[in-house]
XYZ file of C-alpha atoms in Angstrom:
461
model
C -0.189 -0.041 -0.033
C 1.680 3.428 -0.921
C 0.573 6.762 1.022
C 0.989 9.705 -0.771
C 1.229 12.898 1.763
C 0.337 16.029 0.588
C 1.164 19.399 1.944
C -2.075 21.220 1.923
C -5.433 20.430 0.771
C -5.099 22.177 -2.460
C -1.922 20.728 -3.079
C -2.617 20.613 -6.789
C 1.111 20.438 -7.991
C 1.995 17.809 -5.194
C -0.525 15.874 -6.579
C 0.459 15.715 -10.008
C 3.905 14.613 -8.885
C 2.703 12.056 -6.903
C 0.566 10.767 -9.478
C 2.750 10.989 -12.646
C 5.577 9.090 -10.019
C 2.348 6.396 -9.632
C 1.441 6.137 -13.124
C 5.090 5.379 -14.339
C 5.047 2.168 -11.832
C 1.515 0.933 -12.931
C 0.238 1.221 -9.407
C -3.700 0.488 -9.007
C -5.595 3.255 -7.386
C -6.610 0.592 -4.894
C -3.453 0.571 -3.864
C -2.793 3.913 -3.071
C -3.836 5.973 0.090
C -4.088 9.922 -0.316
C -3.940 12.153 2.713
C -2.933 15.762 3.552
C -0.616 16.594 6.218
C -1.017 14.272 9.333
C -4.439 13.040 8.745
C -4.081 9.384 10.220
C -3.935 6.585 7.761
C -5.351 3.284 7.818
C -3.001 0.786 10.341
C -4.762 -2.163 9.143
C -3.748 -1.532 5.401
C -1.520 -3.919 3.772
C 0.685 -3.699 0.633
C -0.727 -4.769 -2.433
C 0.985 -7.630 -4.479
C 2.616 -6.251 -7.648
C 0.800 -5.129 -10.670
C 1.027 -7.740 -13.182
C 1.303 -5.582 -16.407
C 4.712 -3.948 -16.954
C 4.814 -0.205 -16.272
C 3.901 1.564 -19.153
C 5.600 4.380 -21.074
C 5.197 7.914 -20.503
C 1.487 8.996 -21.995
C -0.002 12.242 -22.577
C -3.660 13.191 -20.849
C -6.229 15.627 -22.724
C -5.894 19.453 -21.238
C -9.119 18.926 -20.212
C -8.332 16.427 -17.714
C -6.129 18.956 -16.283
C -8.563 21.657 -16.522
C -11.016 19.463 -14.428
C -7.843 18.546 -12.063
C -7.223 21.628 -11.194
C -10.883 22.853 -10.185
C -11.519 19.156 -8.574
C -8.684 19.148 -6.672
C -9.968 22.480 -4.767
C -12.951 20.843 -3.453
C -13.898 19.302 0.046
C -14.616 15.610 -1.236
C -12.637 13.989 0.670
C -12.231 11.497 -1.962
C -11.289 13.999 -4.446
C -7.596 12.964 -4.642
C -8.303 9.087 -5.116
C -11.168 9.732 -7.858
C -8.714 11.784 -9.630
C -5.948 9.166 -9.845
C -8.699 6.264 -10.729
C -9.734 8.448 -13.343
C -5.760 9.268 -14.598
C -5.200 5.299 -14.229
C -8.070 4.668 -16.389
C -7.297 7.217 -19.242
C -4.176 5.259 -19.841
C -6.685 2.375 -21.344
C -9.848 4.669 -21.833
C -8.069 8.016 -23.788
C -11.222 9.526 -24.593
C -12.851 8.597 -21.186
C -12.897 12.508 -20.251
C -15.238 13.232 -23.552
C -18.176 10.803 -21.615
C -20.059 12.647 -19.592
C -22.349 9.444 -18.700
C -19.788 7.321 -16.941
C -20.285 7.691 -13.030
C -16.623 8.770 -12.167
C -16.537 11.647 -14.863
C -19.893 12.833 -13.382
C -18.601 12.825 -9.924
C -15.395 14.754 -10.546
C -17.379 17.143 -12.938
C -19.626 17.707 -9.963
C -17.009 18.510 -7.686
C -15.697 21.332 -10.392
C -18.670 22.985 -10.876
C -19.120 22.756 -6.979
C -15.690 24.507 -6.774
C -16.139 27.280 -9.797
C -19.345 28.170 -7.875
C -17.811 28.759 -4.913
C -15.089 30.903 -6.802
C -17.578 33.104 -7.890
C -20.062 33.346 -4.659
C -16.110 34.715 -2.896
C -15.815 37.159 -5.682
C -19.378 38.433 -5.321
C -20.192 38.064 -1.537
C -16.714 38.656 0.195
C -17.183 42.463 1.899
C -13.938 44.358 2.893
C -14.310 46.534 6.184
C -12.133 49.531 6.837
C -9.578 49.517 9.453
C -7.361 51.849 10.942
C -3.507 50.758 11.844
C -0.371 52.473 12.453
C 0.468 51.773 8.929
C -2.519 53.236 7.997
C -6.003 52.120 6.488
C -6.355 48.193 5.674
C -9.497 46.497 4.310
C -10.561 43.220 6.251
C -12.802 40.916 5.237
C -14.310 37.696 6.518
C -15.439 34.806 4.369
C -16.473 30.899 4.558
C -15.901 29.394 1.558
C -17.331 25.474 1.410
C -14.276 24.470 -0.654
C -10.275 25.303 -0.669
C -10.533 27.808 -2.406
C -8.760 30.792 -1.226
C -5.449 30.431 -2.442
C -6.862 30.159 -6.280
C -8.752 33.257 -5.401
C -5.908 35.445 -4.383
C -4.816 36.561 -7.700
C -8.371 37.813 -8.327
C -8.314 40.200 -5.265
C -4.750 41.033 -6.097
C -5.735 42.168 -9.747
C -9.201 44.015 -8.479
C -7.483 45.767 -5.378
C -4.163 45.951 -6.647
C -4.110 49.903 -4.814
C -5.581 48.792 -1.136
C -4.004 47.036 1.685
C -6.297 44.359 2.396
C -6.679 40.856 4.012
C -8.857 38.338 3.765
C -9.909 36.148 6.841
C -10.938 32.165 6.510
C -11.138 29.489 8.767
C -8.972 27.667 6.839
C -6.077 30.151 5.565
C -5.592 33.834 5.750
C -3.896 35.852 2.716
C -2.514 39.530 3.641
C -1.711 42.146 0.621
C 0.400 45.055 1.538
C 0.293 46.690 -2.222
C 3.755 44.837 -3.122
C 3.694 40.975 -2.109
C 0.780 38.397 -0.881
C 1.416 36.538 1.880
C -0.133 33.826 3.707
C -0.970 32.985 7.371
C -2.694 30.626 9.906
C -6.698 30.258 9.802
C -8.980 33.180 11.692
C -12.165 33.147 13.728
C -14.899 35.753 12.589
C -14.393 37.399 15.941
C -11.057 38.509 14.288
C -12.741 40.811 11.632
C -14.119 44.145 12.155
C -18.041 44.467 12.138
C -18.606 47.383 10.236
C -17.214 50.393 9.042
C -18.880 54.199 8.098
C -18.406 53.277 4.447
C -20.992 50.351 4.244
C -23.785 53.067 5.146
C -23.034 54.379 1.421
C -23.131 50.856 -0.355
C -26.483 50.091 1.788
C -28.020 53.423 0.005
C -26.515 51.928 -3.245
C -27.778 48.564 -3.238
C -31.392 49.867 -2.238
C -31.292 52.640 -5.245
C -30.733 49.601 -7.838
C -33.193 46.967 -5.982
C -35.526 47.163 -8.575
C -38.922 45.568 -7.248
C -40.103 44.657 -10.425
C -37.852 42.039 -11.333
C -37.919 40.541 -7.747
C -37.564 36.265 -8.199
C -37.039 35.315 -4.406
C -36.569 31.770 -5.470
C -33.598 32.517 -8.204
C -32.398 35.782 -6.038
C -31.814 32.599 -2.919
C -30.539 30.291 -5.820
C -27.696 33.024 -6.459
C -27.061 34.586 -3.064
C -27.770 31.619 -0.523
C -28.492 33.016 3.013
C -25.678 31.486 4.246
C -23.464 34.602 2.965
C -26.226 36.854 3.976
C -24.346 37.514 7.763
C -21.311 38.999 6.115
C -22.721 41.296 3.900
C -24.018 44.808 5.071
C -26.462 45.146 2.146
C -28.628 41.887 3.241
C -30.014 43.428 6.068
C -32.099 45.365 3.936
C -33.022 42.850 2.018
C -36.252 41.617 3.932
C -37.527 44.855 3.955
C -37.546 45.875 0.477
C -38.666 42.416 -0.391
C -41.984 42.903 1.829
C -42.245 46.499 0.604
C -41.760 44.919 -3.301
C -45.095 45.244 -4.066
C -45.977 48.642 -2.865
C -42.781 49.979 -4.553
C -43.699 47.964 -8.053
C -47.223 50.441 -8.191
C -45.135 53.180 -7.252
C -42.737 52.782 -9.863
C -45.486 52.632 -12.270
C -47.096 55.853 -11.395
C -44.007 57.978 -10.380
C -42.840 60.225 -13.362
C -39.554 59.510 -14.645
C -38.011 63.373 -14.124
C -39.284 63.266 -10.686
C -35.819 60.870 -9.298
C -34.912 61.294 -5.662
C -31.963 61.836 -3.824
C -30.248 58.368 -3.417
C -29.659 57.705 -6.975
C -27.751 60.184 -7.887
C -25.725 59.645 -4.304
C -25.868 55.996 -5.858
C -24.287 57.171 -9.197
C -21.410 59.292 -7.530
C -20.625 55.919 -5.378
C -20.180 53.923 -8.235
C -18.543 57.041 -10.202
C -16.031 57.142 -7.211
C -15.768 53.129 -7.020
C -14.717 53.237 -10.744
C -11.845 56.133 -10.717
C -10.207 53.345 -9.127
C -10.600 50.181 -11.205
C -7.976 47.781 -11.991
C -9.868 45.093 -13.453
C -7.721 44.724 -16.730
C -4.433 46.477 -17.451
C -5.932 49.494 -19.312
C -5.667 51.604 -16.232
C -1.926 51.540 -16.273
C -1.282 53.650 -19.312
C -4.627 55.809 -19.381
C -4.844 59.014 -17.745
C -7.906 58.073 -15.969
C -11.356 56.605 -15.614
C -14.019 57.989 -18.188
C -16.906 57.443 -16.411
C -20.760 57.572 -17.778
C -22.821 61.073 -17.967
C -26.044 62.348 -18.295
C -29.270 62.358 -15.969
C -29.210 59.766 -13.622
C -33.331 59.195 -15.062
C -32.446 59.096 -18.527
C -35.031 57.503 -20.870
C -32.315 56.828 -23.478
C -28.776 55.213 -22.823
C -26.029 55.097 -25.367
C -22.922 52.890 -24.789
C -19.912 53.631 -27.029
C -16.509 51.496 -27.629
C -14.157 53.506 -25.365
C -12.866 57.032 -24.297
C -10.384 58.726 -27.124
C -7.171 60.814 -27.008
C -9.335 63.821 -25.871
C -11.532 62.246 -23.241
C -8.960 60.701 -21.554
C -7.714 63.808 -21.061
C -10.667 65.645 -20.197
C -12.033 62.999 -17.909
C -15.817 63.283 -19.934
C -17.076 60.790 -22.524
C -18.029 61.975 -26.076
C -16.185 65.351 -26.150
C -14.114 64.300 -28.956
C -14.513 64.463 -32.689
C -16.893 61.360 -32.673
C -18.956 62.551 -29.822
C -19.303 66.076 -31.787
C -20.641 64.426 -34.629
C -22.748 62.274 -32.246
C -24.171 65.579 -30.685
C -24.887 67.145 -34.486
C -26.555 63.899 -35.540
C -28.703 63.746 -32.080
C -29.829 67.639 -33.019
C -30.820 66.519 -36.691
C -32.640 63.524 -35.334
C -34.572 65.864 -33.158
C -33.683 63.858 -29.739
C -32.778 65.821 -26.996
C -29.198 65.484 -25.873
C -29.881 66.311 -22.619
C -32.155 63.280 -21.725
C -29.591 60.977 -22.663
C -27.017 58.968 -20.603
C -23.921 58.243 -22.241
C -20.822 55.772 -21.620
C -18.288 53.358 -23.020
C -18.088 49.635 -22.386
C -14.822 50.006 -21.894
C -13.911 52.913 -19.101
C -9.869 53.490 -20.144
C -8.755 54.917 -23.118
C -6.413 51.756 -25.037
C -3.629 53.203 -27.618
C -0.289 52.909 -29.376
C 2.102 55.183 -28.872
C 3.551 56.309 -32.225
C 6.422 59.241 -31.347
C 4.265 62.117 -29.795
C 0.728 60.638 -30.663
C -1.740 58.038 -28.771
C -3.472 56.261 -31.817
C -6.533 54.645 -30.701
C -6.292 50.494 -30.254
C -9.176 48.200 -30.845
C -10.304 46.687 -27.127
C -9.740 42.974 -26.876
C -12.595 40.753 -25.906
C -11.184 40.143 -22.523
C -11.019 43.963 -21.744
C -14.214 44.095 -22.644
C -15.736 41.599 -20.593
C -13.553 42.693 -17.730
C -15.568 46.315 -18.102
C -19.154 44.522 -18.644
C -19.354 44.830 -14.411
C -19.457 48.647 -14.815
C -22.443 48.947 -17.526
C -24.702 46.243 -15.577
C -24.341 48.682 -12.574
C -24.852 52.070 -14.810
C -27.744 49.838 -16.503
C -29.687 48.987 -13.501
C -29.133 52.427 -11.812
C -29.991 54.469 -14.641
C -33.136 51.835 -15.753
C -33.268 53.385 -19.397
C -36.570 52.965 -21.366
C -33.955 52.493 -24.645
C -30.554 51.576 -24.623
C -28.381 51.782 -27.673
C -25.287 50.294 -28.468
C -22.824 52.068 -30.733
C -21.029 49.661 -32.796
C -19.757 46.162 -32.362
C -17.927 46.564 -29.140
C -20.865 48.062 -27.466
C -22.690 45.379 -28.524
C -20.462 42.375 -27.245
C -20.587 44.479 -23.886
C -24.435 44.784 -23.776
C -25.402 41.328 -25.377
C -22.171 38.984 -24.032
C -21.664 37.822 -27.261
C -20.680 39.019 -30.649
C -23.434 40.855 -32.701
C -23.670 41.438 -36.384
C -24.207 45.017 -36.918
C -25.579 44.822 -40.506
C -27.976 42.041 -39.329
C -29.077 43.376 -36.362
C -29.223 47.070 -37.330
C -32.618 48.520 -37.569
C -34.494 46.500 -35.106
C -35.865 46.109 -31.558
C -33.760 43.347 -29.697
C -33.957 42.500 -26.058
C -30.937 42.612 -23.635
C -30.379 39.814 -21.042
C -31.971 41.767 -18.154
C -35.051 42.200 -20.573
C -34.498 45.587 -21.791
C -35.120 47.197 -25.078
C -31.959 47.418 -27.384
C -31.152 48.749 -30.896
C -27.969 48.715 -32.508
C -26.124 51.479 -34.675
C -22.870 52.279 -35.657
C -20.303 54.067 -33.786
C -19.699 57.599 -35.136
C -15.909 57.194 -35.454
C -16.948 54.975 -38.322
C -18.359 57.598 -39.877
C -15.415 59.947 -39.582
C -13.542 57.206 -41.069
C -15.319 56.635 -44.438
C -13.038 58.104 -47.220
C -15.688 58.586 -50.029
C -17.721 61.456 -49.193
C -20.844 60.268 -50.937
C -20.592 57.290 -48.895
C -20.078 59.518 -46.209
C -23.098 61.228 -46.453
C -25.237 58.046 -46.839
C -24.031 56.415 -43.685
C -24.691 59.979 -41.755
C -28.218 60.055 -42.999
C -28.668 56.159 -42.013
C -27.085 56.686 -38.756
C -29.580 59.966 -37.827
C -32.548 57.962 -38.999
C -31.615 55.309 -36.718
C -31.397 58.026 -33.951
C -35.131 59.404 -34.792
C -36.024 56.151 -34.397
C -34.851 55.066 -31.023
C -35.966 59.030 -29.716
C -39.580 57.775 -31.192
C -39.146 54.874 -28.380
C -39.148 57.420 -25.971
C -41.915 59.314 -26.551
């Protein structure tokens, strides 16, 4: 009987190295005991007879197995190491096994990996930092109780997301600390080691209450996505029972309320969101850019326009749609008879992406990952503004709004439904019109653009 001792519950490298050696010796899964640290081993285990088959040569495994193993290792199932080794052992003789989702072993490991990915998502979504003053300055501390061994695997996300902050994440198993330069580990902690609250929570509660839409409340779906076990560590969830109780009355009030009678809380929440975006580090574009360029316009706007990204002038001014494309947009809006002051304008990507050529900064198209990283801000703006109609100006904006590639030529000129149920239209970006070399074509396309704006103007009345 072989006993393999791993250093940590999430020790993928240790498991992989041990599994390679065992496979090279053709050791059957039933002859291996996996343990972590000082876990007790079965004292009555016996040494298995030598394997009848000779040790096989090296063999490669599908990439899908590596991805599955990296996730499943983080699970809390005590048999996960043995299950993965069994799958690896079988893959040598059944190379297509990983593709058989009906196989009980594959299905069980898939379920473990799925639970791990869900736990990782929940940690990113529901972890809440609280501000603590220390001798060295401000530190943000959070308490979280994951179901699986995901803390180390999730550390890079929080380093990238909160790179400019000093923070600590405390969990029962392990604690991680970021000082702005290096990530360190510490022992597990208890909830009493974390602070109970801080003044910034009141701002967050105001923001949460303002984006809570009673017309879209689905209690079952909400509890599935945000189980009650997370509520005790989230300041905004103290508001949920009251918000749910008042949902029906609020929905009736929303129907009767005039669109131009917005409450002060919406503006406060928008300002809080804008201030948070100013420190955004969700993708590397923040590094060369001058600043975040957030959306602009009335917080009760019935019409929202989403462009691609700030240009050179927007990056310097810190305001959207003030460059040449923005000036053409304003001109077209006026010709279409749409009141520009009733529109909220923003961009799918909040930082200027460019290539430096001498002293000039030349616009560069955002990559898919950069668009997706910034999508969270668009979703928050939509929830806060609650526009009647949203217009995507160009393919980048359309991808941000719909979460997938959209073809302008095919989708232009008709009402579409956003994932949240809202109405959306797609047209070209004004910068496209500026790039057309043929004057006749430019005039024709500009006229089409004006007509698109006129159409959405009629949709809002």
